GROMACS .gro file of C-alpha atoms in nm:
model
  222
    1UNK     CA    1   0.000   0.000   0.000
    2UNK     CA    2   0.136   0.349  -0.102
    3UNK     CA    3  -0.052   0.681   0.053
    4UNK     CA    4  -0.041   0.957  -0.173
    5UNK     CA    5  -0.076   1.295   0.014
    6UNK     CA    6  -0.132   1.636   0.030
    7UNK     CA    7  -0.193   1.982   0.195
    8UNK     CA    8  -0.247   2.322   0.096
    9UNK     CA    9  -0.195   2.572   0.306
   10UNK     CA   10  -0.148   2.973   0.429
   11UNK     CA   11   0.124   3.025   0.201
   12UNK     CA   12   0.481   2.886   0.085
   13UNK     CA   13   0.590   2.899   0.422
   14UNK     CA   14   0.316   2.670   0.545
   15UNK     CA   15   0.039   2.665   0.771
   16UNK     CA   16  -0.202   2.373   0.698
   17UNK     CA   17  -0.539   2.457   0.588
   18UNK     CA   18  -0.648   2.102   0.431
   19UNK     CA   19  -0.500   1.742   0.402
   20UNK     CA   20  -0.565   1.455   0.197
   21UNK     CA   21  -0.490   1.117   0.087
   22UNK     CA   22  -0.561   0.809  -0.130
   23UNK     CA   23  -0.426   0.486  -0.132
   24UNK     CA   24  -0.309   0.319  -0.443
   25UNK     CA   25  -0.343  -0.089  -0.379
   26UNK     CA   26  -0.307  -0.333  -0.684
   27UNK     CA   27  -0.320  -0.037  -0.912
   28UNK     CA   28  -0.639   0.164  -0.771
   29UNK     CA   29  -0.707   0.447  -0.630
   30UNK     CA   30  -0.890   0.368  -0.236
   31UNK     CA   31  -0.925   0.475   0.071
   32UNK     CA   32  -0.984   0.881   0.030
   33UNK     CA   33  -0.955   1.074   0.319
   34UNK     CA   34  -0.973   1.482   0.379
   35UNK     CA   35  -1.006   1.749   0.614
   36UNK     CA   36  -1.048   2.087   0.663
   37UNK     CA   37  -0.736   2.264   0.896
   38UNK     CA   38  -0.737   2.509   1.163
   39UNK     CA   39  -0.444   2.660   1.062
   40UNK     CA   40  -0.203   2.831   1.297
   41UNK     CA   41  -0.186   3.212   1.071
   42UNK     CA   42  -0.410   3.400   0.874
   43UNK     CA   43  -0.452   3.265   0.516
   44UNK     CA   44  -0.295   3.462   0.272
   45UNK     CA   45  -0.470   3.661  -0.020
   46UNK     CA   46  -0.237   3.450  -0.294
   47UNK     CA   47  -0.318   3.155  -0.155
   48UNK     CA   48  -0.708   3.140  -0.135
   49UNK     CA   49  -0.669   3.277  -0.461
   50UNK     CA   50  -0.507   2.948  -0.570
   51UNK     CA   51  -0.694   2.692  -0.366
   52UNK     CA   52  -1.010   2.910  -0.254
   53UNK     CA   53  -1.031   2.786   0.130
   54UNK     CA   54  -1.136   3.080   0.346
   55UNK     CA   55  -1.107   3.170   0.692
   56UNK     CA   56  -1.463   3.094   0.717
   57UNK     CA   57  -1.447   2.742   0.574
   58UNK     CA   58  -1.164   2.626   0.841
   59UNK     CA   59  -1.345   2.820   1.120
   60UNK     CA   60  -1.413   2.557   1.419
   61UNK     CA   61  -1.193   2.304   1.251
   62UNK     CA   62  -0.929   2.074   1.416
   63UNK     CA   63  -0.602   2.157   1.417
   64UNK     CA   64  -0.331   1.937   1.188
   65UNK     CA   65  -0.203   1.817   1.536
   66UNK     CA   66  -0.566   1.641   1.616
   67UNK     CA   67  -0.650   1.584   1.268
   68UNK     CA   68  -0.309   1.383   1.072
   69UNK     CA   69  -0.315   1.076   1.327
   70UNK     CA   70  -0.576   0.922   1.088
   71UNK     CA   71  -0.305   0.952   0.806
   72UNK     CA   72  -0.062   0.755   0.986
   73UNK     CA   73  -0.035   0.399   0.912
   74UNK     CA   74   0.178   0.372   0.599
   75UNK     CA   75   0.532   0.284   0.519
   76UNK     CA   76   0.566   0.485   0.234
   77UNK     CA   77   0.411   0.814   0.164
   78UNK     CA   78   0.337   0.983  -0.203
   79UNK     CA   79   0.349   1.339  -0.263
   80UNK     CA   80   0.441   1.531  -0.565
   81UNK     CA   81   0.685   1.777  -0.503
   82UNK     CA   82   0.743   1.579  -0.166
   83UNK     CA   83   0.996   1.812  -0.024
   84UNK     CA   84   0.665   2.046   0.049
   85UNK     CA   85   0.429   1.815   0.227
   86UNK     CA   86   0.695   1.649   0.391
   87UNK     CA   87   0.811   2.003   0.580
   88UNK     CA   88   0.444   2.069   0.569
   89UNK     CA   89   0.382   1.730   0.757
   90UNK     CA   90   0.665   1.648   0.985
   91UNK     CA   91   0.490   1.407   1.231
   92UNK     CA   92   0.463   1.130   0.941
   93UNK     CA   93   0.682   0.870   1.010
   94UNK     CA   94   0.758   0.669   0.652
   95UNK     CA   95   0.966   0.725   0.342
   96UNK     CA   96   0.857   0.994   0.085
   97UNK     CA   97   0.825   0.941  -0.275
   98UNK     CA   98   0.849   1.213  -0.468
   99UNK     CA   99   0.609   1.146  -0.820
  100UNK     CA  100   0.761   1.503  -0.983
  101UNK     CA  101   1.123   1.366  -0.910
  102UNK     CA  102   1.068   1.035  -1.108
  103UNK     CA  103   0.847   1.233  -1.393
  104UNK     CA  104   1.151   1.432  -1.423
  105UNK     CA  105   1.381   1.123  -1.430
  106UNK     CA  106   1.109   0.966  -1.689
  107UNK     CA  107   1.010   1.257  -1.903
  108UNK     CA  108   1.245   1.547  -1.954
  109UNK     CA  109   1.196   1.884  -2.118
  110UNK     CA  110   0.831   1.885  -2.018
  111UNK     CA  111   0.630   2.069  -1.764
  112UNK     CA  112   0.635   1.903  -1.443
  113UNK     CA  113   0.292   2.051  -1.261
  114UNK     CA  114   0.048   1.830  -1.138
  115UNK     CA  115  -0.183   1.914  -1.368
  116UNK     CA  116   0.020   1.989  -1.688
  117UNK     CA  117   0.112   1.608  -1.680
  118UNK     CA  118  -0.222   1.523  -1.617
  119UNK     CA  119  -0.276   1.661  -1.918
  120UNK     CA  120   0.036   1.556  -2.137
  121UNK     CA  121   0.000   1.198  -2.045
  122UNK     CA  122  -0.376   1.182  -2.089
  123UNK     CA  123  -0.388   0.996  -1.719
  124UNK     CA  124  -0.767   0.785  -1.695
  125UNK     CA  125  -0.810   0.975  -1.340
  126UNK     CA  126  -1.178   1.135  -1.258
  127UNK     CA  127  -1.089   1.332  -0.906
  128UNK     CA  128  -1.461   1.394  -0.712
  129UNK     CA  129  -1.665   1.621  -0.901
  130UNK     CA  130  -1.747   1.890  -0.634
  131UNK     CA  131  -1.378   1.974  -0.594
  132UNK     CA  132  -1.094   2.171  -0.809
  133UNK     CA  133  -0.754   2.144  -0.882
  134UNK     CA  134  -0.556   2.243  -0.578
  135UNK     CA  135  -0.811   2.117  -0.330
  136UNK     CA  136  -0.600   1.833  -0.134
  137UNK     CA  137  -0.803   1.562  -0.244
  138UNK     CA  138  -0.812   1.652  -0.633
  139UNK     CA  139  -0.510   1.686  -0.672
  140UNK     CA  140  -0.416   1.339  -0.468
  141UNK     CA  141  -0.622   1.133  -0.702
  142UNK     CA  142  -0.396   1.291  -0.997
  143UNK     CA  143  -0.090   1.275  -0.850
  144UNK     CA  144  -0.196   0.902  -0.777
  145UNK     CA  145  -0.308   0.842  -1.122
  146UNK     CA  146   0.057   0.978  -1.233
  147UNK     CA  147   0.175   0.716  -0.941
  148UNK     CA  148   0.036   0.455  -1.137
  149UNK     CA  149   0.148   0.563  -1.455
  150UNK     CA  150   0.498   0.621  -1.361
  151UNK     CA  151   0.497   0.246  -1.196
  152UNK     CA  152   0.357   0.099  -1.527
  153UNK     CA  153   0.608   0.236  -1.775
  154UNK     CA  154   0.944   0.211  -1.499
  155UNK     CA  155   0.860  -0.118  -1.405
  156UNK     CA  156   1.011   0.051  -1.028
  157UNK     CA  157   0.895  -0.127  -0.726
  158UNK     CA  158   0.820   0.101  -0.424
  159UNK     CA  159   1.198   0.065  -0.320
  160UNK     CA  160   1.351   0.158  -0.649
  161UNK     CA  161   1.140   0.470  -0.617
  162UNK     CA  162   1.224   0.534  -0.238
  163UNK     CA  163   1.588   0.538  -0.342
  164UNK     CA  164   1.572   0.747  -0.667
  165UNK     CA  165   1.378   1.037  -0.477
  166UNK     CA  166   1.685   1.057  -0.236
  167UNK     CA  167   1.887   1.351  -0.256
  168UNK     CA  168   2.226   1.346  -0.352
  169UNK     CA  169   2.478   1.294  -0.109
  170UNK     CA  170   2.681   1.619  -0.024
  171UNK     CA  171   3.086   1.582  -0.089
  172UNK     CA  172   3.278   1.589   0.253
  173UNK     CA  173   3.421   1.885   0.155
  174UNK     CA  174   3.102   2.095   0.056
  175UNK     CA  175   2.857   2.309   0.301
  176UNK     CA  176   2.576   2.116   0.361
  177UNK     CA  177   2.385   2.423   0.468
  178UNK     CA  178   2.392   2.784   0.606
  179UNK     CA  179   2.476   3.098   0.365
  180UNK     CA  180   2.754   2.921   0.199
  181UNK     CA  181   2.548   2.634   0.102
  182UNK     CA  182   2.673   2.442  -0.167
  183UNK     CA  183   3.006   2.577  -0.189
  184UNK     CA  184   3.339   2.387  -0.093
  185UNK     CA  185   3.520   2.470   0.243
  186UNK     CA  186   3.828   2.525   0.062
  187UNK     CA  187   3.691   2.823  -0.092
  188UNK     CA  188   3.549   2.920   0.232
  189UNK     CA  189   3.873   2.901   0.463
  190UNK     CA  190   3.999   3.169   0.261
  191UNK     CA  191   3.688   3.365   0.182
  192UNK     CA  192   3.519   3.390   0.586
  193UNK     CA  193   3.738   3.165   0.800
  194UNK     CA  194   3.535   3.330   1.061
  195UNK     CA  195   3.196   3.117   0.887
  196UNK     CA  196   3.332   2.808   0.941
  197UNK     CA  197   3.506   2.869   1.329
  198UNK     CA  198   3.171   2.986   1.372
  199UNK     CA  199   3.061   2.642   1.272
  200UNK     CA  200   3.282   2.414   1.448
  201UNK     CA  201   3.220   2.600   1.759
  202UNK     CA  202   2.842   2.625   1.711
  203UNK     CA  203   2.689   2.335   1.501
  204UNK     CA  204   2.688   2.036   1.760
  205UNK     CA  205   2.586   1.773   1.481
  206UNK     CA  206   2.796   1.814   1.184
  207UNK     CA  207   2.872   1.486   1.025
  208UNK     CA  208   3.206   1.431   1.098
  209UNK     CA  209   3.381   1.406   0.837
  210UNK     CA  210   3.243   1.723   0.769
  211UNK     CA  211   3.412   1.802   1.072
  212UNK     CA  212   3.748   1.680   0.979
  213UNK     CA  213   3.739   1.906   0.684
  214UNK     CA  214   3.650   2.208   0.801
  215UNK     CA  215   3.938   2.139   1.093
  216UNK     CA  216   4.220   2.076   0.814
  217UNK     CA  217   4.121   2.387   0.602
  218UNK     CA  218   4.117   2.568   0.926
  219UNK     CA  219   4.442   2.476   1.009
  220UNK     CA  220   4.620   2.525   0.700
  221UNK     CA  221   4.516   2.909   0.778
  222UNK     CA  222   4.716   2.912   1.067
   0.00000   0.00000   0.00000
């Protein structure tokens, strides 16, 4: 069983106003669930103006905290453009497959939206007619039609998809994080030595060989 979810919410920098979910078992589409969110900030004007859920219609409604332990339960959940629900969503335990990651993988130089690939690959999907795209559960029943697509013409088991929605693995040598993300200590050490003392002194969980690097750099300044 794979649970394909999703929220919408106050804005890009969250605040839950609605989640959803499907299940996708033997190929179809089961199981939907939704609610309505108490979120925990005002809704913004751009974002009822994408998914249309007003104050009013999450007025008196539970709070993500009472309302997700109904979408627990699954080893493996489905979003598309996973790295948002999943920040969105932090309490779900499971790995996160990511269906816009493998449509990129599958089908490059095309649009990668929900529903521009609903479109382009002509999926059979009929989300519930008194709903809209960017309403939670629409858009679940696409992204779980694209699920099934993408599983048809890979051939990927739920594994196989688990591991090629993984993000790269950083270099030893590269800043995992912070306003230097990205780019190698070396360049650092000799750029703001000061960053990366900062770091050592500071940053209690750095991976150590991350460590070790940012110690020989350091020293080589000395």
């Amino acid at each position: 069983m794979l649970r394909v979810i999703d929220t919408e919410t106050c804005g890009l920098q969250g605040g839950v106003v609605e989640v959803a979910s499907v299940d996708v078992i033997d190929g179809q589409i089961v199981n939907p669930m939704s609610d309505l969110i108490s979120p925990d900030r005002p809704i913004s004007r751009q974002a009822i103006a994408v998914h249309r859920i007003t104050e009013a219609m999450v007025a008196g409604k539970p709070t993500i905290e009472q309302a997700i332990g109904r979408y627990h339960g699954s080893p493996f959940y489905v979003a598309h453009n996973a790295s948002f629900d999943r920040r969105m969503l932090p309490e779900m335990h499971g790995e996160w497959i990511c269906t816009m990651t493998l449509a990129r993988q599958l089908w490059p130089g095309i649009k990668y939206g929900n529903q521009a690939l609903r479109h382009s690959l002509k999926l059979d999907v009929t989300p519930p007619d008194d709903l809209h795209a960017h309403r939670a559960l629409y858009d679940c029943y696409v992204t779980a039609a694209l699920l099934i697509r993408i599983m048809a013409i890979s051939g990927w088991d739920t594994t196989q998809m688990a591991q090629r929605c993984q993000p790269a693995k950083q270099p030893d040598d590269v800043l995992p994080f912070g306003k230097y993300r990205g780019q190698p200590v070396a360049v650092i050490a000799k750029k703001d030595p000061g960053y990366l003392k900062w770091m050592l002194d500071n940053v209690k969980d750095l991976r150590p060989p991350l460590r070790q690097a940012l110690r020989k750099y350091l020293s080589q300044l000395q």
